[in-house]
Coordinates of C-alpha atoms in Angstrom, one line a residue:
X1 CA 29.5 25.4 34.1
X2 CA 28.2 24.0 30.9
X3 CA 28.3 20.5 29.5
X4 CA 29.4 21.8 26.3
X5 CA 27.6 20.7 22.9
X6 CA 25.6 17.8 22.6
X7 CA 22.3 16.3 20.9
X8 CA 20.0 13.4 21.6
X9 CA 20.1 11.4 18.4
X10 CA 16.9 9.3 17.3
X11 CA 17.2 7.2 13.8
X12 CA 15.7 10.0 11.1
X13 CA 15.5 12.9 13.7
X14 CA 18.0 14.5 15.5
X15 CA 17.5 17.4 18.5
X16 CA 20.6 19.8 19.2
X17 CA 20.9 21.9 22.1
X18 CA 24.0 24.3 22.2
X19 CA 24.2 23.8 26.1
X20 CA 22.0 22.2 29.3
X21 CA 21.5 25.5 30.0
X22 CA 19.4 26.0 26.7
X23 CA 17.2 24.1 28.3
X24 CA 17.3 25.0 32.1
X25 CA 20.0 27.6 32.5
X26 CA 19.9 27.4 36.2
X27 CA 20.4 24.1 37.2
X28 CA 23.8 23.4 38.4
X29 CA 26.4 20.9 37.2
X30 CA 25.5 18.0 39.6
X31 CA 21.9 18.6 39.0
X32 CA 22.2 18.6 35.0
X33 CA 24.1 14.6 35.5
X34 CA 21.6 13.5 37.7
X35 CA 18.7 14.7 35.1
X36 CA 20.5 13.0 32.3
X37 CA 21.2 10.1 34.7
X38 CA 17.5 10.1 35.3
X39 CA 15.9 10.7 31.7
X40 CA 18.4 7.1 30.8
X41 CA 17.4 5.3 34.0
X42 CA 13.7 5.9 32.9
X43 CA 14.6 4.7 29.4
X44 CA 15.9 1.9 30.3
X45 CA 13.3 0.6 32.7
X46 CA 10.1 1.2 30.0
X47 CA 12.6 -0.2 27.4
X48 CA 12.8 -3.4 29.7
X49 CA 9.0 -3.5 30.4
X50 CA 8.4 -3.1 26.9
X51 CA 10.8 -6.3 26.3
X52 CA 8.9 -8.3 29.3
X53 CA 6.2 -7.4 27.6
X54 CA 6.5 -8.9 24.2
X55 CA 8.0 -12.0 25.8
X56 CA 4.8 -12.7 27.3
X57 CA 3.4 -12.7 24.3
X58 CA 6.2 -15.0 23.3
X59 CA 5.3 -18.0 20.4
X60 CA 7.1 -21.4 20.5
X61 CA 8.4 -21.2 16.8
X62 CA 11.8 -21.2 15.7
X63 CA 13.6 -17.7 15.5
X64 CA 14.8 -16.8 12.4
X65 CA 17.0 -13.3 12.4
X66 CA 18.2 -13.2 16.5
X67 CA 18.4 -14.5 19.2
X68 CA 15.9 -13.9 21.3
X69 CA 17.4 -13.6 24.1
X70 CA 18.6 -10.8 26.4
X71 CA 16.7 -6.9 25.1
X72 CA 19.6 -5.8 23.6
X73 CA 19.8 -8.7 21.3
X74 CA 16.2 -8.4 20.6
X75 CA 16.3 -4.6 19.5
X76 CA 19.6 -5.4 17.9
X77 CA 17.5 -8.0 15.5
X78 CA 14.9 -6.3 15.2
X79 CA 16.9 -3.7 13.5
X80 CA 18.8 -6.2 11.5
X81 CA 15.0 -7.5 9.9
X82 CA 14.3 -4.1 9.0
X83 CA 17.7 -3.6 6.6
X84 CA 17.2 -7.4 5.3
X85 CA 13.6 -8.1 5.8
X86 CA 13.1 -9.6 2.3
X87 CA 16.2 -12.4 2.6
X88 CA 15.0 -13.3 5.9
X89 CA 11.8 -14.4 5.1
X90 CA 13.4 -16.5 2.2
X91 CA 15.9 -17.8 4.3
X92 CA 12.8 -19.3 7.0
X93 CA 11.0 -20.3 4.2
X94 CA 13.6 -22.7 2.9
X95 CA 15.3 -23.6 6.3
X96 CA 11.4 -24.6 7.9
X97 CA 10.1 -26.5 4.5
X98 CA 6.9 -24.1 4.8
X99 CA 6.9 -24.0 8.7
X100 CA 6.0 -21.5 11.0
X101 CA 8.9 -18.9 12.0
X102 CA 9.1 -15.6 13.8
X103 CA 11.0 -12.8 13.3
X104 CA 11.6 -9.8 15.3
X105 CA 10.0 -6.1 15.1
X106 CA 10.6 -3.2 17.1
X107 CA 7.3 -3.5 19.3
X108 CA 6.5 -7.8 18.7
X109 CA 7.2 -10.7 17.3
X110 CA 6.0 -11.7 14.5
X111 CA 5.0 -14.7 13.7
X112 CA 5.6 -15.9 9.7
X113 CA 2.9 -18.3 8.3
X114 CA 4.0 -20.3 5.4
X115 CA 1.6 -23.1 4.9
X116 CA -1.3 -23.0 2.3
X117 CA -3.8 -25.0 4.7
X118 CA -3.1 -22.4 7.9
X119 CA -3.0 -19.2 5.4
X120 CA -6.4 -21.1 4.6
X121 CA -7.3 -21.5 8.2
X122 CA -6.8 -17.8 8.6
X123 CA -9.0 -16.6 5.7
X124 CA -11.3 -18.9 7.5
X125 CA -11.5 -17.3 11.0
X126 CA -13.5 -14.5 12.7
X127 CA -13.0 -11.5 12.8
X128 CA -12.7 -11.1 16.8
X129 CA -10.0 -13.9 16.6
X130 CA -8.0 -12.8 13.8
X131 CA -8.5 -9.0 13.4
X132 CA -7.7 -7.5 9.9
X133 CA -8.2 -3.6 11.3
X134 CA -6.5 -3.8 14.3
X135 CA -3.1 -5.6 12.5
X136 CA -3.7 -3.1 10.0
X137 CA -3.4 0.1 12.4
X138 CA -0.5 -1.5 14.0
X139 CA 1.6 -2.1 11.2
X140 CA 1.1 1.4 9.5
X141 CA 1.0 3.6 12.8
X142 CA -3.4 4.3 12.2
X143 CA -3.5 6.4 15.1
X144 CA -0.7 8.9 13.8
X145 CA -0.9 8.7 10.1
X146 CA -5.1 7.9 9.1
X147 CA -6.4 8.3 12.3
X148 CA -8.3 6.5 15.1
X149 CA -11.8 7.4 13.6
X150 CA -10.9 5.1 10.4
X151 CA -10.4 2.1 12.2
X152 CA -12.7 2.5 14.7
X153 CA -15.6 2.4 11.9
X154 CA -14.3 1.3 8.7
X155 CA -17.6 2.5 6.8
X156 CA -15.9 3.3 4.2
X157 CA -14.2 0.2 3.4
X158 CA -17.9 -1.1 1.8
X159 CA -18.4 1.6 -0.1
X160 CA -15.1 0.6 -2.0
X161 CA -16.0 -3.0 -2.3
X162 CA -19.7 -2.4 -3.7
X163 CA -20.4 0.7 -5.0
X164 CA -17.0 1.9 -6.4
X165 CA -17.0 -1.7 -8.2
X166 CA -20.1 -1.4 -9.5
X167 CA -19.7 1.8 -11.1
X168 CA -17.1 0.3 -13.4
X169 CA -19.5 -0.3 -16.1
X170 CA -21.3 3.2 -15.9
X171 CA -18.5 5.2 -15.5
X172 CA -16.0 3.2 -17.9
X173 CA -16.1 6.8 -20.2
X174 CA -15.3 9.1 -17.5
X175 CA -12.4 7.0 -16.4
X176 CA -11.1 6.3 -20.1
X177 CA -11.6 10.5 -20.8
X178 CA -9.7 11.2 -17.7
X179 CA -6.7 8.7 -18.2
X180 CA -6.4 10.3 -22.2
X181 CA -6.3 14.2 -20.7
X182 CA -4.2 13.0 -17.9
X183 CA -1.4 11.7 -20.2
X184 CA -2.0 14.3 -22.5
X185 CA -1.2 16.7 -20.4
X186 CA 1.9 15.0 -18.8
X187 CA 2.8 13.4 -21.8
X188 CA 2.6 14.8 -24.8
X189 CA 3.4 12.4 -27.7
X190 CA 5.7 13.8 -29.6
X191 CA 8.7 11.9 -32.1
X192 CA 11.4 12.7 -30.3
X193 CA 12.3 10.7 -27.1
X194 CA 10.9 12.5 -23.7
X195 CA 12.1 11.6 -20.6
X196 CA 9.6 11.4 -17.7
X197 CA 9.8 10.4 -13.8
X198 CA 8.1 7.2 -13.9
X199 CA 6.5 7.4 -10.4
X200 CA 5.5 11.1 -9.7
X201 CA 4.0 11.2 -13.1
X202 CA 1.8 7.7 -12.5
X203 CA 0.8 9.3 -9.3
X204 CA -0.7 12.4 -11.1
X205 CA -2.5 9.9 -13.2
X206 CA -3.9 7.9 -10.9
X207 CA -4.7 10.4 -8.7
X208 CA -6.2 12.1 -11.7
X209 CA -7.8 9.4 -12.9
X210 CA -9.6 7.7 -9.2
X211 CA -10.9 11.4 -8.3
X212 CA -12.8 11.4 -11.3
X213 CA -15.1 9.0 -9.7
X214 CA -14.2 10.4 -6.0
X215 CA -14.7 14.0 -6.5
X216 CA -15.5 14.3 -9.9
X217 CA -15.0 17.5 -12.6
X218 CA -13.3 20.1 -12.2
X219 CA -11.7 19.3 -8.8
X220 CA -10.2 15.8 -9.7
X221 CA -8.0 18.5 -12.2
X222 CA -7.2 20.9 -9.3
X223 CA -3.7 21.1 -8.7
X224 CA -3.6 21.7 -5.2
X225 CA -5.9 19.1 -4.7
X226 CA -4.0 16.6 -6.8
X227 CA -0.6 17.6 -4.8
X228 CA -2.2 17.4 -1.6
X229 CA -3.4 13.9 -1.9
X230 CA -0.4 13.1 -3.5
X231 CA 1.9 14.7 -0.3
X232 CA -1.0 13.3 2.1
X233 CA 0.3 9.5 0.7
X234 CA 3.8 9.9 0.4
X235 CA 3.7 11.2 4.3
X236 CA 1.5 8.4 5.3
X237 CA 4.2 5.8 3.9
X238 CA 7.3 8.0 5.3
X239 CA 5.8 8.3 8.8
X240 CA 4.7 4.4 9.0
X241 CA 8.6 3.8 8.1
X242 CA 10.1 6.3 9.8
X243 CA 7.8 5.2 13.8
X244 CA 8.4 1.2 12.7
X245 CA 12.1 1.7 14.3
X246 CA 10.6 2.7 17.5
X247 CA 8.6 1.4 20.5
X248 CA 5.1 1.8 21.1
X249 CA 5.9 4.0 24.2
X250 CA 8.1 6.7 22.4
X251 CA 5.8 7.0 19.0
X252 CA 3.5 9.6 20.9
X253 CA 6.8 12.1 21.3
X254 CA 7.9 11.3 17.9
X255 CA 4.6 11.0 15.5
X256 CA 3.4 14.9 16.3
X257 CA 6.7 16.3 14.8
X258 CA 6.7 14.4 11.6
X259 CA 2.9 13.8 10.5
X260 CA 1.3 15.9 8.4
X261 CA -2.0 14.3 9.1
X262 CA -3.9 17.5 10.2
X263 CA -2.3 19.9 8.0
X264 CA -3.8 18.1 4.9
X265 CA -7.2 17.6 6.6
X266 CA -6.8 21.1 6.5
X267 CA -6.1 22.0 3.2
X268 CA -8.5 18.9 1.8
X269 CA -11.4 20.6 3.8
X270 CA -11.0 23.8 2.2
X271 CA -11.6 22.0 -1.5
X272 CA -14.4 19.8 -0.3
X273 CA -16.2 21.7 2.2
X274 CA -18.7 23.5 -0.7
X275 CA -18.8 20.6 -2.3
X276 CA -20.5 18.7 0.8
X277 CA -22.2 21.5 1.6
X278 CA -23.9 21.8 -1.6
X279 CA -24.8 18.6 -1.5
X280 CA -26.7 18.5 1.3
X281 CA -29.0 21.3 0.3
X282 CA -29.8 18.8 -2.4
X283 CA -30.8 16.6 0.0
X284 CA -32.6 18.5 1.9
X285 CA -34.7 19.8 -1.4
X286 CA -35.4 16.6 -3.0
X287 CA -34.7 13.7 -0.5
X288 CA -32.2 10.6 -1.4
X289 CA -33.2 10.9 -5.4
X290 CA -33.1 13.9 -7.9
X291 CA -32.3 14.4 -11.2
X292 CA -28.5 14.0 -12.2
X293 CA -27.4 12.8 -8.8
X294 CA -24.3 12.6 -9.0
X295 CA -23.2 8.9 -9.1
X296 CA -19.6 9.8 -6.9
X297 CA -17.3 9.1 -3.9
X298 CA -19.1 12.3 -2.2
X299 CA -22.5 10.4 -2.5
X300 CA -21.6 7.4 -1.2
X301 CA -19.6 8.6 1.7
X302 CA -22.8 10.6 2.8
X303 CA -25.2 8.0 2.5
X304 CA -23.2 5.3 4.2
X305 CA -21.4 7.3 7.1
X306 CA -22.9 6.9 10.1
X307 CA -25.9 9.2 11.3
X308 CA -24.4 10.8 13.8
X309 CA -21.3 11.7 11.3
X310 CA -22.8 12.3 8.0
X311 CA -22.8 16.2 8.4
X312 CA -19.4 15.9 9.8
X313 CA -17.7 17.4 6.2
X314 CA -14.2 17.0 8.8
X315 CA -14.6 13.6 9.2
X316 CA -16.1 12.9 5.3
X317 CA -12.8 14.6 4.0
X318 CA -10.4 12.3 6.1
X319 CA -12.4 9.3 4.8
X320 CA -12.0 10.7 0.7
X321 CA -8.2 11.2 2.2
X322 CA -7.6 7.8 3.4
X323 CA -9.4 6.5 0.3
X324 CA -6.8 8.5 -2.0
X325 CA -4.4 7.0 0.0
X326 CA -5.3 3.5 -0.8
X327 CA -6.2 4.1 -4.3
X328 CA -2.7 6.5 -4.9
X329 CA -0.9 4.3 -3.0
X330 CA -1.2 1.3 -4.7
X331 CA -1.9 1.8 -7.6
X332 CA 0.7 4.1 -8.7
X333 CA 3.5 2.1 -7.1
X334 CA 1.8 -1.2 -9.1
X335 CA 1.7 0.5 -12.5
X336 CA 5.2 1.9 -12.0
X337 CA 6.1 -1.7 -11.6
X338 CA 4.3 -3.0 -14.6
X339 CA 5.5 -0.2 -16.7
X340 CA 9.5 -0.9 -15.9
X341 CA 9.0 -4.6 -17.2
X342 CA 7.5 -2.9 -20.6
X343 CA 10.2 -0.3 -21.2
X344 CA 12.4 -3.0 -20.2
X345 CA 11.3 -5.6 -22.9
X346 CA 9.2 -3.6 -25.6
X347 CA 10.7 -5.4 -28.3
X348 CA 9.3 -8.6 -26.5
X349 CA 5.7 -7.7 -25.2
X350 CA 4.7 -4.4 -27.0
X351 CA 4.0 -6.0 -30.4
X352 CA 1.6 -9.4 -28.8
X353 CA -0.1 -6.7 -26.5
X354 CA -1.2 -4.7 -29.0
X355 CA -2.3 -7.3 -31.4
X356 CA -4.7 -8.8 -28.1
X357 CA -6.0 -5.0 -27.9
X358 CA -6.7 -3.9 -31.3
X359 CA -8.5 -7.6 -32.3
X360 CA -10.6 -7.0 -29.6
X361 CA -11.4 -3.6 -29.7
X362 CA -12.1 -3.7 -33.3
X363 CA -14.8 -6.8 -33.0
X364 CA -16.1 -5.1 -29.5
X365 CA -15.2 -1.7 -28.7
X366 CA -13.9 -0.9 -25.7
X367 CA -16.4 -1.9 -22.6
X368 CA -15.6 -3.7 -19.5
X369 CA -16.5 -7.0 -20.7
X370 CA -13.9 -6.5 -23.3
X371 CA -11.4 -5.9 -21.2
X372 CA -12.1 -9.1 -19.3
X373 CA -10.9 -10.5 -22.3
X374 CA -7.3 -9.2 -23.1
X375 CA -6.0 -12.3 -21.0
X376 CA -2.2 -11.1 -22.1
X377 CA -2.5 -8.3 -20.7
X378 CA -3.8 -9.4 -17.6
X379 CA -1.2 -12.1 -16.9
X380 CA 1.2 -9.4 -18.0
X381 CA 0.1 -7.0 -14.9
X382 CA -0.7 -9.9 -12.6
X383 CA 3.3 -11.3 -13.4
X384 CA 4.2 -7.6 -12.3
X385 CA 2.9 -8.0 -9.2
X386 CA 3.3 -11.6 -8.6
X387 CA 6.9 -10.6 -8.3
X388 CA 6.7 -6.8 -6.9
X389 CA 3.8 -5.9 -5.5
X390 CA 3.7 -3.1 -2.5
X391 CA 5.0 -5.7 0.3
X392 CA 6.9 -8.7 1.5
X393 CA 4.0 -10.0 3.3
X394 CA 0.6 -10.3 3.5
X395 CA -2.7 -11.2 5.4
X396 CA -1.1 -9.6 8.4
X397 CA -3.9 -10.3 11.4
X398 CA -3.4 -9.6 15.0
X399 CA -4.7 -12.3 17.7
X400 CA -7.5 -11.1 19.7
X401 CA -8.1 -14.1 21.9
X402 CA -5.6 -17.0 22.5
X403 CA -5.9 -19.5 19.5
X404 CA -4.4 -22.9 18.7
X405 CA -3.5 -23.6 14.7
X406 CA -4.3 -26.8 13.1
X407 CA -0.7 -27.6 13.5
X408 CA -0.4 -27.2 17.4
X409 CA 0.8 -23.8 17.0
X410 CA -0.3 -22.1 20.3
X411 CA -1.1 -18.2 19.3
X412 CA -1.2 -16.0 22.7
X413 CA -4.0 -12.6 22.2
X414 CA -1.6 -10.1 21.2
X415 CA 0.0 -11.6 18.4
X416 CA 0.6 -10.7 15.1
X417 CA 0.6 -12.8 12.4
X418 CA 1.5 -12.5 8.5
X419 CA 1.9 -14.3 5.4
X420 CA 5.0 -14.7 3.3
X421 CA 4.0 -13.8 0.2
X422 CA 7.7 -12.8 -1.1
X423 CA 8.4 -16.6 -0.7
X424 CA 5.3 -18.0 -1.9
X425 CA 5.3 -15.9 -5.2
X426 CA 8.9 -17.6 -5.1
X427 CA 7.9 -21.3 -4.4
X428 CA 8.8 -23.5 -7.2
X429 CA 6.3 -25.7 -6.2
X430 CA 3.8 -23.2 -7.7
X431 CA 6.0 -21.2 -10.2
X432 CA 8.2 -22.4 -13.0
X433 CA 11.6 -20.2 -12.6
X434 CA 10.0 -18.2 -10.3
X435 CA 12.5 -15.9 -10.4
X436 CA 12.1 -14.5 -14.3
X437 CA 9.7 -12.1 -14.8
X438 CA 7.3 -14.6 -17.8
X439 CA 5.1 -11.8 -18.7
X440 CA 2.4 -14.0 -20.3
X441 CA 3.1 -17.2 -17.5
X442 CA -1.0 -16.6 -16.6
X443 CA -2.2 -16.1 -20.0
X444 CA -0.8 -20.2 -20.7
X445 CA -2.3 -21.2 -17.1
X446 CA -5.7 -19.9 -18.2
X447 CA -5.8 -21.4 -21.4
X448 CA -4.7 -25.2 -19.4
X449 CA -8.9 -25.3 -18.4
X450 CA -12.2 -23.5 -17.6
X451 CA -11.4 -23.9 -13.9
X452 CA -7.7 -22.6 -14.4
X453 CA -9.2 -19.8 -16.4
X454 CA -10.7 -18.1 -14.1
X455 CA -8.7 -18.9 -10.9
X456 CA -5.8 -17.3 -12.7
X457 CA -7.7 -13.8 -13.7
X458 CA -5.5 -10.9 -11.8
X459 CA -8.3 -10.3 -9.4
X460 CA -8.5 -13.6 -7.7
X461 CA -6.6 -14.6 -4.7
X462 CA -5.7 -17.8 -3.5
X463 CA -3.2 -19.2 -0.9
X464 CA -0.1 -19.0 -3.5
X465 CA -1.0 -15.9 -5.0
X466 CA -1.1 -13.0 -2.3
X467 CA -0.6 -9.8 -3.8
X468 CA -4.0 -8.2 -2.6
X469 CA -4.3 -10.9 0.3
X470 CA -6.9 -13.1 0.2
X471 CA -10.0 -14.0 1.8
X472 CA -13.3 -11.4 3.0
X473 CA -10.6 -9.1 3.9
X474 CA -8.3 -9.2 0.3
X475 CA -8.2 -5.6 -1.2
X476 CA -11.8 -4.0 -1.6
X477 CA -10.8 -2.2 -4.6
X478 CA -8.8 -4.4 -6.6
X479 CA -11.8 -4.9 -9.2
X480 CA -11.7 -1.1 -9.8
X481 CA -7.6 -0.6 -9.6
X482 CA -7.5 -3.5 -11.9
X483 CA -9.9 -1.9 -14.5
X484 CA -7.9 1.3 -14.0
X485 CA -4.2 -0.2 -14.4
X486 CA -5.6 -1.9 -17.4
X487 CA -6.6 1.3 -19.7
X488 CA -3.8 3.3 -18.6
X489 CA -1.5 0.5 -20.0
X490 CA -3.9 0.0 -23.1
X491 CA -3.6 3.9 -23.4
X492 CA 0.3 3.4 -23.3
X493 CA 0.7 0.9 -25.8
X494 CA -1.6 2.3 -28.2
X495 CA -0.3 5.5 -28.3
X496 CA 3.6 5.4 -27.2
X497 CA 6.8 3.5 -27.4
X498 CA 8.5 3.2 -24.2
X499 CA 12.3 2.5 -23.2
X500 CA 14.4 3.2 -19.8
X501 CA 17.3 5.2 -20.2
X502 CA 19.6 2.3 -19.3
X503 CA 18.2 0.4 -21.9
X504 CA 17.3 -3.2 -21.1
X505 CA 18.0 -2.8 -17.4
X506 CA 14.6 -2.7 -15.2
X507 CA 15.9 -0.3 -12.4
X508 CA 16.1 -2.4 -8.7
X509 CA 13.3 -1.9 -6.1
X510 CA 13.1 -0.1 -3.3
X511 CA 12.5 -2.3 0.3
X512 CA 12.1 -0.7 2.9
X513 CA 11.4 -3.1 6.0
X514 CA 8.4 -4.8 5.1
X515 CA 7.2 -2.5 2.0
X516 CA 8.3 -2.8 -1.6
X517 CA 8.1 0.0 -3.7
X518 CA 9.2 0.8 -7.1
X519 CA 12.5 2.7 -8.1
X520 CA 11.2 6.6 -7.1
X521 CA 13.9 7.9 -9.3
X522 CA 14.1 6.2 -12.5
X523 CA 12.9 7.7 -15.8
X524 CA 11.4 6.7 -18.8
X525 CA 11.4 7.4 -22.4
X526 CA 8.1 8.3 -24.1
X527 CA 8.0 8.7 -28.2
X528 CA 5.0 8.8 -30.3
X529 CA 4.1 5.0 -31.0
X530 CA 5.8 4.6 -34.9
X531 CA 5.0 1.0 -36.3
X532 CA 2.2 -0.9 -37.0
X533 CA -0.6 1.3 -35.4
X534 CA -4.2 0.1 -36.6

């Protein structure tokens, strides 16, 4: 006899089975309810271990969100963070006058630092205390989405900091060429109005635009390649979301049916295999130096992987993969930001932006040095991200050894901890009307003094402003995504007028848990620029 139609439902995937029988079609009616009885027995016990478990690694802060007490109410608040994650945190920041809080997630607490002087104490602290890498696999699901390998030796993460930083200067052309054929080819400027999906189009661009320095010509134009890198992010972020409302014991029965991880290893491998492979015969022939060597992503990955894994083209791939990720990642969903608040107020910022560009490309031309200068347009992106950025937190660090704050705080190994950066970008203390977007609010606090001058550039991090972290482990390549964000928005105001379709109205964010991300639907207007083009 046949229990009739049922499923087993999971948040975002859902398995149907006609009958028990689908699945053993000779096991009898007692048998089936003493399987089923079984399979929630089991459930129920690792659910409860898991609970034990994080209570041991319990911290004696307030709670802010549940409880805390029986499993049920724990998972229940857990769940309730996830929907309201943002008003939380801004809730504990008020109620605890910048003291520490925790809030629960589906496989810890964690604990909410608010202070300047422990953020500070942080920044400060080892690595095998307060580990960067291994808060950063937990919190995006490493092992499923990047990878063990690109945790394990983060090689990669250098070669980002140093020599994609210091190739801004050389390669300034490449990057300005490839931005101007990239819009070209996307956006036409025409004088009629075009409407254009603000996100997927900055993604093309970026990835466009990075992958002239990764890969370089013709394969950072390759349309497989572009949509592959392009899927390979997009899955990365859906996966992380979709395993953060599970446990850390079901995620290995879950993450194989919804990664695409090896799939786009796969297809990358297939672009970037001759490419290696062509570069080591160069190698080979003339040693570490040779005419024209290519000054790229592919170089650098092969001389700084490590010996045993620099003929691994597999394992070089994933690293230009994770790299894309970062780079499409972040800075698409930044610029996408940035570019709402223009076609928001264009009557406002459009004109003073230009005037800042044009003075100083007429007396300089366009170099990096000149852009250093165009302090309205920095504060303009940097007041984007002070109040969008790609998350509601920051630092986050997990505790490798049991630690005691400066405040008495007592931190068992185990822990995570995190920043609240959508508070602090908040904090009146540090921001007049924090909540108004004040597009040249930096520009005014570099021109107070020298010291304010440069401690209020886009790239620099401090305690109060935590949109690429802060500290030895703050964003690698912020130096280069900043250089990029700026021409593409140079490129934009020199060339089009923008609007949104619902004139005036910036369209609302997307949160998701702890990540921010802009609007992925909203359009915008593009028209030939019109008036007062020099």
């Amino acid at each position: 006899m046949s229990l009739g139609n049922y499923s087993i439902s999971i948040p975002n995937l859902n398995f149907q089975y006609g009958s028990i029988s689908d699945i053993s079609p000779d096991t009898t009616n007692i048998n089936q309810q003493h399987v089923v009885l079984a399979a929630c027995l089991c459930l129920a016990l690792v659910s409860t271990k898991h609970f034990l478990d994080v209570r041991k690694r319990n911290v004696n802060v307030p709670i802010e969100g549940t409880s805390g007490g029986a499993s049920i109410d724990y998972y229940q608040g857990a769940y309730a963070f996830l929907k309201n994650a943002r008003q939380t945190l801004l809730e504990g920041y008020k109620k605890y006058n910048y003291g520490t809080f925790k809030v629960p997630i589906i496989e810890r607490w964690l604990v909410v630092i608010n202070k300047p002087e422990l953020i500070e104490e942080i920044r400060k602290a080892p690595d095998d205390v307060f580990s960067f890498l291994e808060a950063s696999k937990e919190l995006i699901a490493g092992k499923w989405t990047l990878g063990p390998s690109t945790f394990n030796n983060a090689y990669h993460l250098p070669i980002v900091r140093n020599q994609l930083t210091r190739s801004l200067t050389s390669r300034l052309e490449d990057i300005t060429d490839e931005i101007e054929c990239s819009f070209n080819d996307l956006i036409l400027p025409t004088e009629d109005w075009t409407s254009v999906p603000a996100l997927r189009t900055m993604q093309k661009i970026v990835c466009r635009t990075s992958n002239r320095l990764f890969v370089g010509l013709p394969l950072c134009r390759n349309e497989d390649w572009i949509n592959l890198n392009i899927i390979f992010t997009i899955n990365v972020m859906s996966v992380t979301n979709k395993l953060s409302k599970y446990p850390e014991f079901l995620k290995p029965f879950i993450a194989p049916w919804i990664t695409e991880h090896k799939r786009s290893i796969e297809r990358a491998t297939k672009h970037l295999r001759p490419v290696f492979e062509e570069r080591f015969r160069m190698y080979e022939k003339y040693g570490d130096n040779w005419p024209d060597k290519p000054n790229d992503m592919i170089t650098w990955l092969i001389e700084e992987a490590p010996e045993s894994g620099n003929r691994d083209v597999r394992e070089l791939t994933l690293r230009n993969l994770v790299i894309n990720f970062a780079a499409i990642h972040t800075s698409s969903s930044s610029f996408t930001h940035a570019l709402y608040h223009l076609a928001a107020e264009h009557e406002k910022y459009a004109a003073p932006l230009r005037e800042e560009i044009e003075n100083i490309f007429r007396e300089e031309g366009w170099t990096k040095t000149s852009m250093t200068k165009m302090w309205k347009l920095d504060s303009f992106m940097k007041e984007s991200q002070r109040l969008n950025g790609i998350g509601i937190t920051a630092m986050s660090r997990k505790v490798m050894k049991d630690y005691t704050l400066s405040d008495g705080t007592f931190l068992p190994a185990g822990t995570t901890v995190t920043a609240n950066l959508a508070a602090t970008h908040r904090d009146e203390t540090f921001y007049e009307n924090p909540e108004v977007f004040d597009g040249f609010r930096f520009e005014r606090m570099r021109e107070s003094s020298v010291d304010e001058g440069l401690k209020n550039q886009m790239v620099q991090t401090s305690t109060n402003y935590l949109a690429f972290g802060h500290g030895r482990h703050a964003c690698p390549g912020r130096f280069f995504a900043v250089n990029e964000l700026k021409a593409m928005m140079v490129h934009i105001l020199l060339n089009y007028d923008v609007k949104l379709e619902d004139e005036g109205v910036r369209p609302p964010n997307e949160i998701n848990g702890l990540r921010l991300a802009p609007n992925r639907e909203a359009k915008v207007l593009f028209r030939k620029r019109r008036a007062n083009k020099n």
